[in-house]
Amino acid sequence: MGDPVPTVQFLGLTFNVANMISVLVACAIVFGVVFALSRHLALKPKGGQNVLEWLIEFTNGIVKGSIKGNEASHYGLFAFTAFLFIFVSNQMGLFIHVQYGSYTYLKSPTADPIITLTLALMTVALAHFSGIAKNGIKGYAKGFMKPFTLLLPINLFEQFTNFLTLGLRLFGNIFAGEMLLTLISGIATGNGWISYIYALPLELAWQGFSVFIGSVQAFVFVTLTSVYISQQISPEE
């Protein structure tokens, strides 16, 4: 599935080199953007500070839409970091694709299911940890038996499906977008210079649409994260 990637073996485990490089580059970009926007902070924000404050307010608004009361403030930083990382990761493959020989070394991290399912696992784990911290073990366990005990198996299975759908939805959208861009590029180079005439506008249009999809998917991921956390810390009566 997709381009072949280099791997290394360590202590009997196989590590995907492309994933490690791509994640590190995405983290470096996020750090660089936040660092640059947070220079020269002032009481009257302008320029980069305005952008940074808007991003913080935007992600805080997502959290407050699902998590009520003072609890929302505990998850603002996580939502901000997750949104920026996923947004950058979704867009990377549209503009940066490093291939050497037959191996791909740099691409969108979220075009790999291992990365997206890892993010989903982190989110679900945070939600359940928050539920235990807020309600205690007993209150947390009771949440799976509402509105009545017979729904316990269904409620448990729902947590597994939440994990799968959260990770695979993100992966499917980003992977499909990059695959289509690859196909369009193949059309552009497959029939000589004349194929660029119709392939270039098509690729530009799809890149613009992919930027939109990548942004929406970052928003959806953080929104669902907030919903899952809310379900655990404030179970329905």
PDB file of N, CA, C and O in Angstrom, residues 78-149:
ATOM      1  N   PHE A  78      -3.843  20.468  25.024  1.00  0.00           N
ATOM      2  CA  PHE A  78      -3.824  19.233  24.240  1.00  0.00           C
ATOM      3  C   PHE A  78      -4.531  19.432  22.905  1.00  0.00           C
ATOM      4  O   PHE A  78      -4.040  18.995  21.852  1.00  0.00           O
ATOM      5  N   ALA A  79      -5.685  20.097  22.931  1.00  0.00           N
ATOM      6  CA  ALA A  79      -6.443  20.333  21.698  1.00  0.00           C
ATOM      7  C   ALA A  79      -5.662  21.223  20.735  1.00  0.00           C
ATOM      8  O   ALA A  79      -5.625  20.967  19.524  1.00  0.00           O
ATOM      9  N   PHE A  80      -5.015  22.253  21.264  1.00  0.00           N
ATOM     10  CA  PHE A  80      -4.219  23.165  20.437  1.00  0.00           C
ATOM     11  C   PHE A  80      -3.060  22.423  19.783  1.00  0.00           C
ATOM     12  O   PHE A  80      -2.829  22.542  18.566  1.00  0.00           O
ATOM     13  N   THR A  81      -2.336  21.633  20.563  1.00  0.00           N
ATOM     14  CA  THR A  81      -1.190  20.892  20.036  1.00  0.00           C
ATOM     15  C   THR A  81      -1.625  19.844  19.018  1.00  0.00           C
ATOM     16  O   THR A  81      -1.010  19.697  17.951  1.00  0.00           O
ATOM     17  N   ALA A  82      -2.696  19.105  19.346  1.00  0.00           N
ATOM     18  CA  ALA A  82      -3.177  18.063  18.436  1.00  0.00           C
ATOM     19  C   ALA A  82      -3.657  18.667  17.119  1.00  0.00           C
ATOM     20  O   ALA A  82      -3.366  18.129  16.037  1.00  0.00           O
ATOM     21  N   PHE A  83      -4.373  19.778  17.193  1.00  0.00           N
ATOM     22  CA  PHE A  83      -4.879  20.407  15.973  1.00  0.00           C
ATOM     23  C   PHE A  83      -3.733  20.856  15.071  1.00  0.00           C
ATOM     24  O   PHE A  83      -3.735  20.573  13.862  1.00  0.00           O
ATOM     25  N   LEU A  84      -2.745  21.535  15.632  1.00  0.00           N
ATOM     26  CA  LEU A  84      -1.634  22.020  14.821  1.00  0.00           C
ATOM     27  C   LEU A  84      -0.828  20.866  14.225  1.00  0.00           C
ATOM     28  O   LEU A  84      -0.463  20.897  13.044  1.00  0.00           O
ATOM     29  N   PHE A  85      -0.553  19.841  15.041  1.00  0.00           N
ATOM     30  CA  PHE A  85       0.235  18.710  14.544  1.00  0.00           C
ATOM     31  C   PHE A  85      -0.499  17.990  13.411  1.00  0.00           C
ATOM     32  O   PHE A  85       0.098  17.670  12.373  1.00  0.00           O
ATOM     33  N   ILE A  86      -1.785  17.721  13.597  1.00  0.00           N
ATOM     34  CA  ILE A  86      -2.544  17.003  12.571  1.00  0.00           C
ATOM     35  C   ILE A  86      -2.710  17.864  11.325  1.00  0.00           C
ATOM     36  O   ILE A  86      -2.604  17.365  10.195  1.00  0.00           O
ATOM     37  N   PHE A  87      -2.954  19.157  11.510  1.00  0.00           N
ATOM     38  CA  PHE A  87      -3.090  20.050  10.356  1.00  0.00           C
ATOM     39  C   PHE A  87      -1.808  20.059   9.532  1.00  0.00           C
ATOM     40  O   PHE A  87      -1.845  19.902   8.299  1.00  0.00           O
ATOM     41  N   VAL A  88      -0.663  20.243  10.184  1.00  0.00           N
ATOM     42  CA  VAL A  88       0.621  20.265   9.474  1.00  0.00           C
ATOM     43  C   VAL A  88       0.894  18.911   8.827  1.00  0.00           C
ATOM     44  O   VAL A  88       1.334  18.831   7.666  1.00  0.00           O
ATOM     45  N   SER A  89       0.641  17.836   9.547  1.00  0.00           N
ATOM     46  CA  SER A  89       0.884  16.493   9.020  1.00  0.00           C
ATOM     47  C   SER A  89       0.020  16.207   7.798  1.00  0.00           C
ATOM     48  O   SER A  89       0.473  15.577   6.837  1.00  0.00           O
ATOM     49  N   ASN A  90      -1.233  16.675   7.827  1.00  0.00           N
ATOM     50  CA  ASN A  90      -2.126  16.453   6.691  1.00  0.00           C
ATOM     51  C   ASN A  90      -1.653  17.178   5.436  1.00  0.00           C
ATOM     52  O   ASN A  90      -1.834  16.680   4.315  1.00  0.00           O
ATOM     53  N   GLN A  91      -1.046  18.336   5.603  1.00  0.00           N
ATOM     54  CA  GLN A  91      -0.662  19.147   4.447  1.00  0.00           C
ATOM     55  C   GLN A  91       0.731  18.808   3.913  1.00  0.00           C
ATOM     56  O   GLN A  91       1.034  19.128   2.756  1.00  0.00           O
ATOM     57  N   MET A  92       1.559  18.170   4.712  1.00  0.00           N
ATOM     58  CA  MET A  92       2.964  17.961   4.328  1.00  0.00           C
ATOM     59  C   MET A  92       3.109  17.239   3.002  1.00  0.00           C
ATOM     60  O   MET A  92       3.892  17.643   2.137  1.00  0.00           O
ATOM     61  N   GLY A  93       2.376  16.171   2.826  1.00  0.00           N
ATOM     62  CA  GLY A  93       2.524  15.360   1.621  1.00  0.00           C
ATOM     63  C   GLY A  93       2.090  16.061   0.355  1.00  0.00           C
ATOM     64  O   GLY A  93       2.451  15.624  -0.755  1.00  0.00           O
ATOM     65  N   LEU A  94       1.317  17.134   0.492  1.00  0.00           N
ATOM     66  CA  LEU A  94       0.876  17.879  -0.688  1.00  0.00           C
ATOM     67  C   LEU A  94       2.002  18.728  -1.271  1.00  0.00           C
ATOM     68  O   LEU A  94       1.997  19.050  -2.454  1.00  0.00           O
ATOM     69  N   PHE A  95       2.960  19.087  -0.422  1.00  0.00           N
ATOM     70  CA  PHE A  95       4.010  20.006  -0.860  1.00  0.00           C
ATOM     71  C   PHE A  95       5.416  19.428  -0.708  1.00  0.00           C
ATOM     72  O   PHE A  95       6.358  19.918  -1.338  1.00  0.00           O
ATOM     73  N   ILE A  96       5.561  18.402   0.145  1.00  0.00           N
ATOM     74  CA  ILE A  96       6.880  17.814   0.385  1.00  0.00           C
ATOM     75  C   ILE A  96       6.770  16.304   0.218  1.00  0.00           C
ATOM     76  O   ILE A  96       5.966  15.663   0.901  1.00  0.00           O
ATOM     77  N   HIS A  97       7.554  15.768  -0.667  1.00  0.00           N
ATOM     78  CA  HIS A  97       7.585  14.314  -0.847  1.00  0.00           C
ATOM     79  C   HIS A  97       9.007  13.951  -1.269  1.00  0.00           C
ATOM     80  O   HIS A  97       9.415  14.199  -2.397  1.00  0.00           O
ATOM     81  N   VAL A  98       9.763  13.391  -0.334  1.00  0.00           N
ATOM     82  CA  VAL A  98      11.169  13.088  -0.583  1.00  0.00           C
ATOM     83  C   VAL A  98      11.307  11.596  -0.853  1.00  0.00           C
ATOM     84  O   VAL A  98      10.953  10.763  -0.012  1.00  0.00           O
ATOM     85  N   GLN A  99      11.835  11.285  -2.027  1.00  0.00           N
ATOM     86  CA  GLN A  99      12.038   9.892  -2.411  1.00  0.00           C
ATOM     87  C   GLN A  99      13.466   9.722  -2.922  1.00  0.00           C
ATOM     88  O   GLN A  99      13.958  10.535  -3.700  1.00  0.00           O
ATOM     89  N   TYR A 100      14.117   8.680  -2.435  1.00  0.00           N
ATOM     90  CA  TYR A 100      15.483   8.396  -2.880  1.00  0.00           C
ATOM     91  C   TYR A 100      15.538   6.936  -3.295  1.00  0.00           C
ATOM     92  O   TYR A 100      15.280   6.038  -2.496  1.00  0.00           O
ATOM     93  N   GLY A 101      15.866   6.715  -4.555  1.00  0.00           N
ATOM     94  CA  GLY A 101      15.819   5.361  -5.084  1.00  0.00           C
ATOM     95  C   GLY A 101      14.380   4.874  -5.118  1.00  0.00           C
ATOM     96  O   GLY A 101      13.487   5.563  -5.594  1.00  0.00           O
ATOM     97  N   SER A 102      14.125   3.725  -4.571  1.00  0.00           N
ATOM     98  CA  SER A 102      12.774   3.173  -4.556  1.00  0.00           C
ATOM     99  C   SER A 102      12.053   3.441  -3.243  1.00  0.00           C
ATOM    100  O   SER A 102      10.898   3.024  -3.066  1.00  0.00           O
ATOM    101  N   TYR A 103      12.705   4.156  -2.305  1.00  0.00           N
ATOM    102  CA  TYR A 103      12.131   4.371  -0.983  1.00  0.00           C
ATOM    103  C   TYR A 103      11.680   5.816  -0.786  1.00  0.00           C
ATOM    104  O   TYR A 103      12.323   6.761  -1.248  1.00  0.00           O
ATOM    105  N   THR A 104      10.574   5.970  -0.068  1.00  0.00           N
ATOM    106  CA  THR A 104      10.077   7.290   0.324  1.00  0.00           C
ATOM    107  C   THR A 104      10.541   7.576   1.743  1.00  0.00           C
ATOM    108  O   THR A 104      10.349   6.755   2.646  1.00  0.00           O
ATOM    109  N   TYR A 105      11.142   8.744   1.953  1.00  0.00           N
ATOM    110  CA  TYR A 105      11.673   9.099   3.259  1.00  0.00           C
ATOM    111  C   TYR A 105      10.872  10.191   3.951  1.00  0.00           C
ATOM    112  O   TYR A 105      10.987  10.359   5.167  1.00  0.00           O
ATOM    113  N   LEU A 106      10.096  10.964   3.200  1.00  0.00           N
ATOM    114  CA  LEU A 106       9.339  12.061   3.810  1.00  0.00           C
ATOM    115  C   LEU A 106       8.006  12.204   3.103  1.00  0.00           C
ATOM    116  O   LEU A 106       7.956  12.322   1.869  1.00  0.00           O
ATOM    117  N   LYS A 107       6.915  12.179   3.873  1.00  0.00           N
ATOM    118  CA  LYS A 107       5.568  12.272   3.336  1.00  0.00           C
ATOM    119  C   LYS A 107       4.646  12.752   4.457  1.00  0.00           C
ATOM    120  O   LYS A 107       5.120  13.091   5.545  1.00  0.00           O
ATOM    121  N   SER A 108       3.361  12.763   4.211  1.00  0.00           N
ATOM    122  CA  SER A 108       2.417  13.094   5.273  1.00  0.00           C
ATOM    123  C   SER A 108       2.403  11.982   6.315  1.00  0.00           C
ATOM    124  O   SER A 108       2.097  10.830   5.974  1.00  0.00           O
ATOM    125  N   PRO A 109       2.710  12.272   7.574  1.00  0.00           N
ATOM    126  CA  PRO A 109       2.643  11.216   8.593  1.00  0.00           C
ATOM    127  C   PRO A 109       1.253  10.593   8.703  1.00  0.00           C
ATOM    128  O   PRO A 109       1.119   9.392   8.936  1.00  0.00           O
ATOM    129  N   THR A 110       0.221  11.403   8.517  1.00  0.00           N
ATOM    130  CA  THR A 110      -1.150  10.903   8.680  1.00  0.00           C
ATOM    131  C   THR A 110      -1.634  10.105   7.474  1.00  0.00           C
ATOM    132  O   THR A 110      -2.786   9.664   7.462  1.00  0.00           O
ATOM    133  N   ALA A 111      -0.779   9.911   6.473  1.00  0.00           N
ATOM    134  CA  ALA A 111      -1.123   9.016   5.365  1.00  0.00           C
ATOM    135  C   ALA A 111      -0.744   7.578   5.680  1.00  0.00           C
ATOM    136  O   ALA A 111      -0.824   6.716   4.821  1.00  0.00           O
ATOM    137  N   ASP A 112      -0.337   7.335   6.922  1.00  0.00           N
ATOM    138  CA  ASP A 112       0.012   5.988   7.368  1.00  0.00           C
ATOM    139  C   ASP A 112      -0.913   5.610   8.526  1.00  0.00           C
ATOM    140  O   ASP A 112      -1.042   6.364   9.501  1.00  0.00           O
ATOM    141  N   PRO A 113      -1.572   4.440   8.452  1.00  0.00           N
ATOM    142  CA  PRO A 113      -2.523   4.079   9.515  1.00  0.00           C
ATOM    143  C   PRO A 113      -1.872   3.882  10.872  1.00  0.00           C
ATOM    144  O   PRO A 113      -2.540   4.040  11.904  1.00  0.00           O
ATOM    145  N   ILE A 114      -0.575   3.548  10.898  1.00  0.00           N
ATOM    146  CA  ILE A 114       0.102   3.378  12.180  1.00  0.00           C
ATOM    147  C   ILE A 114       0.098   4.693  12.956  1.00  0.00           C
ATOM    148  O   ILE A 114      -0.149   4.721  14.173  1.00  0.00           O
ATOM    149  N   ILE A 115       0.349   5.795  12.263  1.00  0.00           N
ATOM    150  CA  ILE A 115       0.383   7.106  12.919  1.00  0.00           C
ATOM    151  C   ILE A 115      -1.009   7.520  13.373  1.00  0.00           C
ATOM    152  O   ILE A 115      -1.208   7.958  14.514  1.00  0.00           O
ATOM    153  N   THR A 116      -1.998   7.402  12.496  1.00  0.00           N
ATOM    154  CA  THR A 116      -3.342   7.861  12.854  1.00  0.00           C
ATOM    155  C   THR A 116      -3.964   6.999  13.955  1.00  0.00           C
ATOM    156  O   THR A 116      -4.648   7.522  14.842  1.00  0.00           O
ATOM    157  N   LEU A 117      -3.714   5.699  13.912  1.00  0.00           N
ATOM    158  CA  LEU A 117      -4.247   4.841  14.976  1.00  0.00           C
ATOM    159  C   LEU A 117      -3.522   5.087  16.302  1.00  0.00           C
ATOM    160  O   LEU A 117      -4.118   4.950  17.374  1.00  0.00           O
ATOM    161  N   THR A 118      -2.253   5.463  16.233  1.00  0.00           N
ATOM    162  CA  THR A 118      -1.532   5.836  17.449  1.00  0.00           C
ATOM    163  C   THR A 118      -2.125   7.100  18.054  1.00  0.00           C
ATOM    164  O   THR A 118      -2.331   7.195  19.279  1.00  0.00           O
ATOM    165  N   LEU A 119      -2.422   8.089  17.209  1.00  0.00           N
ATOM    166  CA  LEU A 119      -3.069   9.307  17.693  1.00  0.00           C
ATOM    167  C   LEU A 119      -4.435   8.996  18.288  1.00  0.00           C
ATOM    168  O   LEU A 119      -4.817   9.552  19.330  1.00  0.00           O
ATOM    169  N   ALA A 120      -5.182   8.107  17.632  1.00  0.00           N
ATOM    170  CA  ALA A 120      -6.496   7.720  18.139  1.00  0.00           C
ATOM    171  C   ALA A 120      -6.377   7.007  19.484  1.00  0.00           C
ATOM    172  O   ALA A 120      -7.173   7.240  20.398  1.00  0.00           O
ATOM    173  N   LEU A 121      -5.372   6.134  19.622  1.00  0.00           N
ATOM    174  CA  LEU A 121      -5.162   5.419  20.885  1.00  0.00           C
ATOM    175  C   LEU A 121      -4.813   6.397  22.002  1.00  0.00           C
ATOM    176  O   LEU A 121      -5.301   6.257  23.138  1.00  0.00           O
ATOM    177  N   MET A 122      -3.983   7.380  21.710  1.00  0.00           N
ATOM    178  CA  MET A 122      -3.648   8.399  22.702  1.00  0.00           C
ATOM    179  C   MET A 122      -4.899   9.147  23.152  1.00  0.00           C
ATOM    180  O   MET A 122      -5.092   9.409  24.350  1.00  0.00           O
ATOM    181  N   THR A 123      -5.762   9.473  22.201  1.00  0.00           N
ATOM    182  CA  THR A 123      -6.986  10.212  22.513  1.00  0.00           C
ATOM    183  C   THR A 123      -7.923   9.390  23.387  1.00  0.00           C
ATOM    184  O   THR A 123      -8.439   9.873  24.399  1.00  0.00           O
ATOM    185  N   VAL A 124      -8.148   8.144  22.992  1.00  0.00           N
ATOM    186  CA  VAL A 124      -9.053   7.280  23.760  1.00  0.00           C
ATOM    187  C   VAL A 124      -8.476   7.013  25.156  1.00  0.00           C
ATOM    188  O   VAL A 124      -9.214   7.019  26.153  1.00  0.00           O
ATOM    189  N   ALA A 125      -7.153   6.809  25.244  1.00  0.00           N
ATOM    190  CA  ALA A 125      -6.517   6.582  26.543  1.00  0.00           C
ATOM    191  C   ALA A 125      -6.667   7.811  27.432  1.00  0.00           C
ATOM    192  O   ALA A 125      -6.950   7.691  28.637  1.00  0.00           O
ATOM    193  N   LEU A 126      -6.502   9.004  26.865  1.00  0.00           N
ATOM    194  CA  LEU A 126      -6.671  10.236  27.639  1.00  0.00           C
ATOM    195  C   LEU A 126      -8.106  10.364  28.140  1.00  0.00           C
ATOM    196  O   LEU A 126      -8.339  10.761  29.285  1.00  0.00           O
ATOM    197  N   ALA A 127      -9.065  10.022  27.285  1.00  0.00           N
ATOM    198  CA  ALA A 127     -10.471  10.117  27.676  1.00  0.00           C
ATOM    199  C   ALA A 127     -10.768   9.199  28.863  1.00  0.00           C
ATOM    200  O   ALA A 127     -11.421   9.614  29.840  1.00  0.00           O
ATOM    201  N   HIS A 128     -10.283   7.959  28.809  1.00  0.00           N
ATOM    202  CA  HIS A 128     -10.557   7.014  29.893  1.00  0.00           C
ATOM    203  C   HIS A 128      -9.790   7.385  31.162  1.00  0.00           C
ATOM    204  O   HIS A 128     -10.329   7.255  32.282  1.00  0.00           O
ATOM    205  N   PHE A 129      -8.570   7.859  31.010  1.00  0.00           N
ATOM    206  CA  PHE A 129      -7.807   8.315  32.176  1.00  0.00           C
ATOM    207  C   PHE A 129      -8.517   9.487  32.841  1.00  0.00           C
ATOM    208  O   PHE A 129      -8.600   9.561  34.079  1.00  0.00           O
ATOM    209  N   SER A 130      -9.049  10.402  32.027  1.00  0.00           N
ATOM    210  CA  SER A 130      -9.769  11.556  32.572  1.00  0.00           C
ATOM    211  C   SER A 130     -11.029  11.122  33.303  1.00  0.00           C
ATOM    212  O   SER A 130     -11.391  11.692  34.341  1.00  0.00           O
ATOM    213  N   GLY A 131     -11.709  10.102  32.756  1.00  0.00           N
ATOM    214  CA  GLY A 131     -12.906   9.597  33.411  1.00  0.00           C
ATOM    215  C   GLY A 131     -12.607   8.996  34.771  1.00  0.00           C
ATOM    216  O   GLY A 131     -13.350   9.219  35.739  1.00  0.00           O
ATOM    217  N   ILE A 132     -11.495   8.257  34.873  1.00  0.00           N
ATOM    218  CA  ILE A 132     -11.104   7.664  36.154  1.00  0.00           C
ATOM    219  C   ILE A 132     -10.686   8.757  37.145  1.00  0.00           C
ATOM    220  O   ILE A 132     -11.057   8.732  38.321  1.00  0.00           O
ATOM    221  N   ALA A 133      -9.916   9.742  36.657  1.00  0.00           N
ATOM    222  CA  ALA A 133      -9.453  10.824  37.534  1.00  0.00           C
ATOM    223  C   ALA A 133     -10.618  11.653  38.061  1.00  0.00           C
ATOM    224  O   ALA A 133     -10.590  12.123  39.208  1.00  0.00           O
ATOM    225  N   LYS A 134     -11.648  11.842  37.235  1.00  0.00           N
ATOM    226  CA  LYS A 134     -12.767  12.699  37.637  1.00  0.00           C
ATOM    227  C   LYS A 134     -13.779  11.936  38.490  1.00  0.00           C
ATOM    228  O   LYS A 134     -14.269  12.456  39.505  1.00  0.00           O
ATOM    229  N   ASN A 135     -14.107  10.707  38.136  1.00  0.00           N
ATOM    230  CA  ASN A 135     -15.202   9.981  38.777  1.00  0.00           C
ATOM    231  C   ASN A 135     -14.754   8.830  39.665  1.00  0.00           C
ATOM    232  O   ASN A 135     -15.590   8.221  40.334  1.00  0.00           O
ATOM    233  N   GLY A 136     -13.462   8.520  39.655  1.00  0.00           N
ATOM    234  CA  GLY A 136     -12.992   7.371  40.412  1.00  0.00           C
ATOM    235  C   GLY A 136     -13.284   6.075  39.655  1.00  0.00           C
ATOM    236  O   GLY A 136     -14.057   6.063  38.703  1.00  0.00           O
ATOM    237  N   ILE A 137     -12.663   4.987  40.096  1.00  0.00           N
ATOM    238  CA  ILE A 137     -12.837   3.705  39.413  1.00  0.00           C
ATOM    239  C   ILE A 137     -14.301   3.273  39.416  1.00  0.00           C
ATOM    240  O   ILE A 137     -14.839   2.813  38.402  1.00  0.00           O
ATOM    241  N   LYS A 138     -14.969   3.421  40.554  1.00  0.00           N
ATOM    242  CA  LYS A 138     -16.349   2.974  40.670  1.00  0.00           C
ATOM    243  C   LYS A 138     -17.274   3.778  39.765  1.00  0.00           C
ATOM    244  O   LYS A 138     -18.092   3.210  39.025  1.00  0.00           O
ATOM    245  N   GLY A 139     -17.140   5.091  39.802  1.00  0.00           N
ATOM    246  CA  GLY A 139     -17.982   5.937  38.955  1.00  0.00           C
ATOM    247  C   GLY A 139     -17.689   5.743  37.481  1.00  0.00           C
ATOM    248  O   GLY A 139     -18.597   5.766  36.647  1.00  0.00           O
ATOM    249  N   TYR A 140     -16.408   5.538  37.171  1.00  0.00           N
ATOM    250  CA  TYR A 140     -16.013   5.282  35.787  1.00  0.00           C
ATOM    251  C   TYR A 140     -16.635   3.987  35.271  1.00  0.00           C
ATOM    252  O   TYR A 140     -17.177   3.923  34.167  1.00  0.00           O
ATOM    253  N   ALA A 141     -16.575   2.933  36.086  1.00  0.00           N
ATOM    254  CA  ALA A 141     -17.132   1.642  35.673  1.00  0.00           C
ATOM    255  C   ALA A 141     -18.644   1.712  35.515  1.00  0.00           C
ATOM    256  O   ALA A 141     -19.220   1.105  34.607  1.00  0.00           O
ATOM    257  N   LYS A 142     -19.310   2.472  36.389  1.00  0.00           N
ATOM    258  CA  LYS A 142     -20.763   2.600  36.298  1.00  0.00           C
ATOM    259  C   LYS A 142     -21.192   3.264  34.995  1.00  0.00           C
ATOM    260  O   LYS A 142     -22.299   3.027  34.503  1.00  0.00           O
ATOM    261  N   GLY A 143     -20.319   4.106  34.445  1.00  0.00           N
ATOM    262  CA  GLY A 143     -20.656   4.785  33.203  1.00  0.00           C
ATOM    263  C   GLY A 143     -20.902   3.839  32.047  1.00  0.00           C
ATOM    264  O   GLY A 143     -21.620   4.185  31.092  1.00  0.00           O
ATOM    265  N   PHE A 144     -20.319   2.642  32.109  1.00  0.00           N
ATOM    266  CA  PHE A 144     -20.512   1.657  31.043  1.00  0.00           C
ATOM    267  C   PHE A 144     -21.804   0.854  31.205  1.00  0.00           C
ATOM    268  O   PHE A 144     -22.155   0.074  30.326  1.00  0.00           O
ATOM    269  N   MET A 145     -22.482   1.042  32.327  1.00  0.00           N
ATOM    270  CA  MET A 145     -23.708   0.283  32.582  1.00  0.00           C
ATOM    271  C   MET A 145     -24.943   1.171  32.571  1.00  0.00           C
ATOM    272  O   MET A 145     -25.946   0.877  33.215  1.00  0.00           O
ATOM    273  N   LYS A 146     -24.838   2.309  31.877  1.00  0.00           N
ATOM    274  CA  LYS A 146     -25.974   3.212  31.745  1.00  0.00           C
ATOM    275  C   LYS A 146     -26.471   3.198  30.303  1.00  0.00           C
ATOM    276  O   LYS A 146     -25.665   3.071  29.377  1.00  0.00           O
ATOM    277  N   PRO A 147     -27.759   3.326  30.084  1.00  0.00           N
ATOM    278  CA  PRO A 147     -28.810   3.517  31.098  1.00  0.00           C
ATOM    279  C   PRO A 147     -29.187   2.263  31.869  1.00  0.00           C
ATOM    280  O   PRO A 147     -29.859   2.350  32.882  1.00  0.00           O
ATOM    281  N   PHE A 148     -28.761   1.061  31.410  1.00  0.00           N
ATOM    282  CA  PHE A 148     -28.995  -0.139  32.212  1.00  0.00           C
ATOM    283  C   PHE A 148     -27.878  -1.149  31.941  1.00  0.00           C
ATOM    284  O   PHE A 148     -27.160  -1.073  30.936  1.00  0.00           O
ATOM    285  N   THR A 149     -27.707  -2.111  32.844  1.00  0.00           N
ATOM    286  CA  THR A 149     -26.547  -3.001  32.868  1.00  0.00           C
ATOM    287  C   THR A 149     -26.397  -3.839  31.605  1.00  0.00           C
ATOM    288  O   THR A 149     -25.282  -4.141  31.180  1.00  0.00           O
TER     289      THR A 149
END
